mmCIF file of C-alpha atoms in Angstrom:
data_model
loop_
_atom_site.group_PDB
_atom_site.id
_atom_site.type_symbol
_atom_site.label_atom_id
_atom_site.label_comp_id
_atom_site.label_asym_id
_atom_site.label_seq_id
_atom_site.Cartn_x
_atom_site.Cartn_y
_atom_site.Cartn_z
ATOM 1 C CA ARG A 1 5.763 6.518 29.246
ATOM 2 C CA ALA A 2 2.880 6.752 26.766
ATOM 3 C CA GLN A 3 5.319 6.684 23.887
ATOM 4 C CA VAL A 4 7.056 3.591 25.257
ATOM 5 C CA ASP A 5 3.697 1.785 25.427
ATOM 6 C CA LEU A 6 3.082 2.594 21.783
ATOM 7 C CA GLU A 7 6.402 1.075 20.797
ATOM 8 C CA ARG A 8 5.468 -2.213 22.501
ATOM 9 C CA ALA A 9 2.515 -3.196 20.348
ATOM 10 C CA THR A 10 1.909 -6.914 20.454
ATOM 11 C CA PRO A 11 0.609 -9.086 17.609
ATOM 12 C CA GLU A 12 -2.341 -10.039 19.800
ATOM 13 C CA GLU A 13 -3.407 -6.413 20.218
ATOM 14 C CA LEU A 14 -3.032 -5.708 16.498
ATOM 15 C CA ALA A 15 -5.022 -8.837 15.654
ATOM 16 C CA ALA A 16 -7.719 -7.840 18.159
ATOM 17 C CA LEU A 17 -8.094 -4.390 16.602
ATOM 18 C CA ALA A 18 -8.154 -5.823 13.071
ATOM 19 C CA GLY A 19 -10.729 -8.390 14.140
ATOM 20 C CA ARG A 20 -12.939 -5.796 15.817
ATOM 21 C CA GLY A 21 -12.694 -3.570 12.748
ATOM 22 C CA ALA A 22 -13.664 -6.423 10.410
ATOM 23 C CA LEU A 23 -16.479 -7.513 12.716
ATOM 24 C CA ALA A 24 -17.791 -3.955 12.925
ATOM 25 C CA TRP A 25 -17.933 -3.827 9.114
ATOM 26 C CA ILE A 26 -19.712 -7.175 8.851
ATOM 27 C CA MET A 27 -22.203 -6.624 11.651
ATOM 28 C CA GLY A 28 -23.122 -3.066 10.687
ATOM 29 C CA PRO A 29 -24.349 -0.451 10.563
ATOM 30 C CA PHE A 30 -21.739 0.592 8.019
ATOM 31 C CA TYR A 31 -21.141 4.329 7.681
ATOM 32 C CA TRP A 32 -21.002 4.793 3.919
ATOM 33 C CA ARG A 33 -20.291 8.515 4.041
ATOM 34 C CA ALA A 34 -17.199 7.906 6.178
ATOM 35 C CA PHE A 35 -16.180 5.079 3.826
ATOM 36 C CA PHE A 36 -16.423 7.165 0.644
ATOM 37 C CA SER A 37 -14.670 10.085 2.318
ATOM 38 C CA SER A 38 -11.788 7.773 3.289
ATOM 39 C CA LEU A 39 -11.769 6.210 -0.180
ATOM 40 C CA ILE A 40 -11.325 9.614 -1.838
ATOM 41 C CA ARG A 41 -8.654 10.771 0.612
ATOM 42 C CA ILE A 42 -6.703 7.529 0.469
ATOM 43 C CA GLY A 43 -7.188 6.574 -3.178
ATOM 44 C CA PHE A 44 -7.782 9.590 -5.383
ATOM 45 C CA THR A 45 -5.545 12.080 -3.582
ATOM 46 C CA SER A 46 -2.669 9.564 -3.496
ATOM 47 C CA LEU A 47 -2.591 9.235 -7.285
ATOM 48 C CA PRO A 48 -0.061 12.052 -7.950
ATOM 49 C CA VAL A 49 2.620 10.792 -5.577
ATOM 50 C CA VAL A 50 2.097 7.154 -6.601
ATOM 51 C CA GLY A 51 2.184 8.077 -10.291
ATOM 52 C CA LEU A 52 5.378 10.132 -9.980
ATOM 53 C CA THR A 53 7.047 7.376 -7.978
ATOM 54 C CA ALA A 54 6.066 4.776 -10.573
ATOM 55 C CA VAL A 55 7.147 6.682 -13.678
ATOM 56 C CA PHE A 56 10.594 7.584 -12.354
ATOM 57 C CA THR A 57 11.106 4.097 -10.931
ATOM 58 C CA GLY A 58 10.224 2.540 -14.290
ATOM 59 C CA ALA A 59 12.543 4.918 -16.136
ATOM 60 C CA ALA A 60 15.488 4.321 -13.797
ATOM 61 C CA LEU A 61 14.861 0.570 -13.777
ATOM 62 C CA ALA A 62 14.939 0.449 -17.585
ATOM 63 C CA LEU A 63 18.341 2.128 -17.629
ATOM 64 C CA ASN A 64 19.737 -0.232 -15.002
ATOM 65 C CA ILE A 65 18.360 -3.348 -16.687
ATOM 66 C CA TYR A 66 19.775 -2.265 -20.030
ATOM 67 C CA ASP A 67 23.196 -1.521 -18.536
ATOM 68 C CA GLY A 68 23.347 -4.855 -16.735
ATOM 69 C CA SER A 69 22.012 -7.011 -19.567
ATOM 70 C CA LEU A 70 24.312 -5.316 -22.076
ATOM 71 C CA ARG A 71 27.247 -7.052 -20.409
ATOM 72 C CA PHE A 72 25.747 -10.422 -21.398
ATOM 73 C CA ASN A 73 24.405 -9.327 -24.810
ATOM 74 C CA ALA A 74 20.875 -9.826 -23.464
ATOM 75 C CA GLU A 75 19.550 -6.281 -23.782
ATOM 76 C CA THR A 76 16.591 -7.517 -25.857
ATOM 77 C CA PHE A 77 15.096 -8.944 -22.646
ATOM 78 C CA LEU A 78 14.619 -5.479 -21.163
ATOM 79 C CA PRO A 79 10.798 -5.376 -21.699
ATOM 80 C CA GLN A 80 10.271 -8.751 -20.066
ATOM 81 C CA ILE A 81 12.430 -8.056 -17.008
ATOM 82 C CA LEU A 82 11.010 -4.565 -16.617
ATOM 83 C CA GLY A 83 7.409 -5.771 -16.748
ATOM 84 C CA VAL A 84 7.842 -8.602 -14.252
ATOM 85 C CA SER A 85 9.872 -6.470 -11.845
ATOM 86 C CA ILE A 86 7.309 -3.692 -11.730
ATOM 87 C CA VAL A 87 4.137 -5.783 -11.766
ATOM 88 C CA ARG A 88 5.204 -8.371 -9.189
ATOM 89 C CA GLU A 89 7.417 -6.387 -6.812
ATOM 90 C CA LEU A 90 8.242 -2.733 -7.309
ATOM 91 C CA GLY A 91 4.746 -1.531 -8.170
ATOM 92 C CA PRO A 92 2.990 -2.981 -5.098
ATOM 93 C CA VAL A 93 5.805 -2.292 -2.630
ATOM 94 C CA LEU A 94 6.640 1.269 -3.661
ATOM 95 C CA ALA A 95 3.001 2.284 -3.981
ATOM 96 C CA ALA A 96 2.281 0.796 -0.556
ATOM 97 C CA LEU A 97 5.228 2.606 1.020
ATOM 98 C CA MET A 98 4.087 5.921 -0.462
ATOM 99 C CA VAL A 99 0.539 5.390 0.769
ATOM 100 C CA ALA A 100 1.844 4.326 4.182
ATOM 101 C CA GLY A 101 3.856 7.506 4.541
ATOM 102 C CA ARG A 102 0.939 9.615 3.419
ATOM 103 C CA CYS A 103 -2.141 7.886 4.839
ATOM 104 C CA SER A 104 -1.045 5.763 7.780
ATOM 105 C CA SER A 105 0.370 8.875 9.425
ATOM 106 C CA ALA A 106 -2.825 10.797 8.660
ATOM 107 C CA MET A 107 -4.993 8.077 10.213
ATOM 108 C CA ALA A 108 -2.841 7.955 13.331
ATOM 109 C CA ALA A 109 -2.897 11.753 13.656
ATOM 110 C CA GLU A 110 -6.652 12.067 13.130
ATOM 111 C CA ILE A 111 -7.678 9.249 15.453
ATOM 112 C CA GLY A 112 -4.968 10.156 17.961
ATOM 113 C CA THR A 113 -6.173 13.744 18.146
ATOM 114 C CA MET A 114 -9.712 12.521 18.692
ATOM 115 C CA ARG A 115 -8.455 10.220 21.426
ATOM 116 C CA VAL A 116 -6.481 12.810 23.404
ATOM 117 C CA THR A 117 -9.263 15.400 23.071
ATOM 118 C CA GLU A 118 -11.776 12.800 24.331
ATOM 119 C CA GLN A 119 -13.893 12.917 21.182
ATOM 120 C CA ILE A 120 -13.834 9.117 21.005
ATOM 121 C CA ASP A 121 -15.102 8.904 24.591
ATOM 122 C CA ALA A 122 -17.888 11.329 23.711
ATOM 123 C CA MET A 123 -18.728 9.181 20.690
ATOM 124 C CA SER A 124 -19.094 6.124 22.907
ATOM 125 C CA THR A 125 -21.274 8.118 25.288
ATOM 126 C CA LEU A 126 -23.607 8.909 22.378
ATOM 127 C CA ALA A 127 -23.857 5.174 21.571
ATOM 128 C CA VAL A 128 -21.723 5.436 18.417
ATOM 129 C CA ASP A 129 -19.203 2.600 18.136
ATOM 130 C CA PRO A 130 -15.782 4.158 17.299
ATOM 131 C CA PHE A 131 -14.769 0.968 15.514
ATOM 132 C CA LYS A 132 -17.761 1.165 13.193
ATOM 133 C CA TYR A 133 -17.439 4.901 12.523
ATOM 134 C CA LEU A 134 -13.665 5.480 12.547
ATOM 135 C CA ILE A 135 -11.772 2.246 12.009
ATOM 136 C CA ALA A 136 -13.882 -0.081 9.823
ATOM 137 C CA PRO A 137 -14.402 2.478 6.988
ATOM 138 C CA ARG A 138 -10.682 3.260 6.891
ATOM 139 C CA ILE A 139 -9.645 -0.395 6.808
ATOM 140 C CA VAL A 140 -12.115 -1.279 4.049
ATOM 141 C CA ALA A 141 -11.307 1.848 2.012
ATOM 142 C CA THR A 142 -7.546 1.281 2.134
ATOM 143 C CA THR A 143 -7.869 -2.411 1.304
ATOM 144 C CA ILE A 144 -9.945 -1.547 -1.772
ATOM 145 C CA ALA A 145 -8.052 1.559 -2.877
ATOM 146 C CA LEU A 146 -4.514 0.194 -2.836
ATOM 147 C CA PRO A 147 -4.972 -2.524 -5.509
ATOM 148 C CA VAL A 148 -6.439 0.133 -7.818
ATOM 149 C CA LEU A 149 -3.497 2.440 -7.100
ATOM 150 C CA VAL A 150 -1.059 -0.413 -7.727
ATOM 151 C CA LEU A 151 -2.689 -1.276 -11.050
ATOM 152 C CA ILE A 152 -2.328 2.348 -12.143
ATOM 153 C CA ALA A 153 1.262 2.416 -10.835
ATOM 154 C CA ASP A 154 2.072 -0.717 -12.862
ATOM 155 C CA ILE A 155 0.819 0.900 -16.052
ATOM 156 C CA ILE A 156 2.615 4.184 -15.413
ATOM 157 C CA GLY A 157 5.832 2.430 -14.345
ATOM 158 C CA VAL A 158 5.949 0.276 -17.467
ATOM 159 C CA TYR A 159 5.181 3.330 -19.563
ATOM 160 C CA GLY A 160 8.083 5.203 -17.948
ATOM 161 C CA GLY A 161 10.417 2.359 -18.881
ATOM 162 C CA TYR A 162 8.873 2.264 -22.358
ATOM 163 C CA LEU A 163 9.657 5.950 -22.923
ATOM 164 C CA VAL A 164 13.260 5.503 -21.868
ATOM 165 C CA ALA A 165 13.653 2.392 -24.015
ATOM 166 C CA ILE A 166 12.146 4.012 -27.111
ATOM 167 C CA TYR A 167 13.615 7.494 -26.943
ATOM 168 C CA GLY A 168 16.826 6.811 -25.058
ATOM 169 C CA LEU A 169 17.884 3.281 -25.924
ATOM 170 C CA ASP A 170 16.645 2.985 -29.539
ATOM 171 C CA PHE A 171 14.173 0.166 -28.955
ATOM 172 C CA SER A 172 11.339 -0.489 -31.363
ATOM 173 C CA GLY A 173 7.963 0.433 -29.862
ATOM 174 C CA PRO A 174 5.917 -2.430 -31.372
ATOM 175 C CA VAL A 175 8.609 -4.981 -30.499
ATOM 176 C CA PHE A 176 8.767 -3.696 -26.921
ATOM 177 C CA ILE A 177 5.019 -4.019 -26.467
ATOM 178 C CA ARG A 178 4.843 -7.426 -28.160
ATOM 179 C CA ASN A 179 7.633 -8.888 -26.010
ATOM 180 C CA LEU A 180 6.031 -7.496 -22.871
ATOM 181 C CA ALA A 181 2.573 -8.829 -23.734
ATOM 182 C CA GLU A 182 3.886 -12.285 -24.648
ATOM 183 C CA PHE A 183 5.955 -12.670 -21.506
ATOM 184 C CA LEU A 184 3.657 -11.279 -18.800
ATOM 185 C CA GLU A 185 1.066 -13.703 -17.449
ATOM 186 C CA ASN A 186 -2.188 -13.096 -15.641
ATOM 187 C CA ARG A 187 -0.783 -14.578 -12.451
ATOM 188 C CA ASP A 188 1.942 -11.923 -12.414
ATOM 189 C CA VAL A 189 -0.646 -9.154 -12.300
ATOM 190 C CA VAL A 190 -2.929 -11.005 -9.895
ATOM 191 C CA SER A 191 -0.117 -11.715 -7.452
ATOM 192 C CA GLY A 192 0.791 -8.034 -7.353
ATOM 193 C CA LEU A 193 -2.816 -7.018 -6.723
ATOM 194 C CA MET A 194 -3.170 -9.624 -3.975
ATOM 195 C CA LYS A 195 -0.115 -8.176 -2.280
ATOM 196 C CA ALA A 196 -1.579 -4.694 -2.626
ATOM 197 C CA ALA A 197 -4.792 -5.693 -0.838
ATOM 198 C CA VAL A 198 -2.808 -7.130 2.073
ATOM 199 C CA PHE A 199 -0.580 -4.048 2.183
ATOM 200 C CA GLY A 200 -3.632 -1.785 2.271
ATOM 201 C CA PHE A 201 -5.087 -3.746 5.161
ATOM 202 C CA LEU A 202 -1.823 -3.522 7.099
ATOM 203 C CA ILE A 203 -1.457 0.204 6.453
ATOM 204 C CA ALA A 204 -4.923 0.925 7.810
ATOM 205 C CA VAL A 205 -4.533 -1.364 10.816
ATOM 206 C CA MET A 206 -1.228 0.244 11.834
ATOM 207 C CA GLY A 207 -2.526 3.781 11.426
ATOM 208 C CA CYS A 208 -5.753 3.106 13.311
ATOM 209 C CA TYR A 209 -4.088 1.072 16.045
ATOM 210 C CA TYR A 210 -1.423 3.605 16.991
ATOM 211 C CA GLY A 211 -3.861 6.474 16.701
ATOM 212 C CA TYR A 212 -6.434 4.727 18.866
ATOM 213 C CA ARG A 213 -3.848 3.941 21.541
ATOM 214 C CA SER A 214 -2.187 7.356 21.614
ATOM 215 C CA ARG A 215 -1.971 9.158 24.951
ATOM 216 C CA GLY A 216 -0.220 12.183 26.356
ATOM 217 C CA GLY A 217 -1.441 15.155 24.319
ATOM 218 C CA ALA A 218 0.389 16.533 21.294
ATOM 219 C CA GLN A 219 3.606 14.658 22.066
ATOM 220 C CA GLY A 220 1.729 11.366 22.255
ATOM 221 C CA VAL A 221 -0.018 12.019 18.933
ATOM 222 C CA GLY A 222 3.322 12.855 17.311
ATOM 223 C CA GLY A 223 4.858 9.640 18.617
ATOM 224 C CA ALA A 224 1.863 7.630 17.439
ATOM 225 C CA THR A 225 2.110 9.138 13.951
ATOM 226 C CA ARG A 226 5.811 8.404 13.642
ATOM 227 C CA THR A 227 5.474 4.868 14.981
ATOM 228 C CA ALA A 228 2.521 4.106 12.687
ATOM 229 C CA VAL A 229 4.542 4.937 9.567
ATOM 230 C CA VAL A 230 7.551 2.883 10.667
ATOM 231 C CA ALA A 231 5.387 -0.076 11.703
ATOM 232 C CA ALA A 232 3.442 0.034 8.421
ATOM 233 C CA ALA A 233 6.649 0.110 6.367
ATOM 234 C CA VAL A 234 8.149 -2.830 8.264
ATOM 235 C CA ALA A 235 4.891 -4.780 7.981
ATOM 236 C CA ILE A 236 4.789 -4.153 4.219
ATOM 237 C CA LEU A 237 8.345 -5.364 3.639
ATOM 238 C CA ALA A 238 8.013 -8.397 5.917
ATOM 239 C CA SER A 239 4.657 -9.490 4.488
ATOM 240 C CA ASN A 240 5.995 -8.969 0.974
ATOM 241 C CA TYR A 241 8.703 -11.539 1.601
ATOM 242 C CA VAL A 242 6.241 -14.014 3.098
ATOM 243 C CA MET A 243 3.766 -13.642 0.233
ATOM 244 C CA THR A 244 6.489 -13.762 -2.417
ATOM 245 C CA SER A 245 7.816 -17.011 -0.948
ATOM 246 C CA PHE A 246 4.338 -18.499 -0.998
ATOM 247 C CA LEU A 247 3.428 -17.278 -4.499
ATOM 248 C CA VAL A 248 6.736 -18.353 -6.051
ATOM 249 C CA GLU A 249 6.465 -21.813 -4.511
ATOM 250 C CA PHE A 250 2.878 -22.398 -5.573
#
């Protein structure tokens, strides 16, 4: 029964939790130690998996772009297509999905365990607002950390494609970099970072929401963790389409 309730999250409940988390951060007090702890766990420790994902994605994408453009004698456009694809779409989305699988599940498990062991109730008894101590720092930390991770992923992903193009496809290094720099615009990078901030917010909200609502002991925490990852991934992909439609139009 508890697991079924978790599956039926409504937009109103998610918006209420996000609003309470934002209000708790604005109104204070803000727990800086909890914030920096979350920032290190979410940002710094996610660098290896995000970096590996980016470099292999960039390398594979370079091969696919070259193979497809070769059919139209347009292989010289590889740097431009690679840069735009990674900076605007693949970098933000793949980095967000990796962080969702790693951090949204961790948030749901941590907060869910505290919920079923009544630590959150004890916190309220001691006049400590759980939203200010548990949820607000995680939401703010993830929203800040993900754009930084995406920026690093963009650089590593383009570099992975650069290595393949130079050492595997006989491209000229200076020409590759010049074509990439001339074609990419500031709005391409900014749009990707804007998406990353929204993705980070959604990841934290999903993890905190399902963890906070978990019931039913270990089985309930396991269900909350699984549901948080799935919900975060769906939210990332859906919001990516909405933001891409808006950014392309305007």
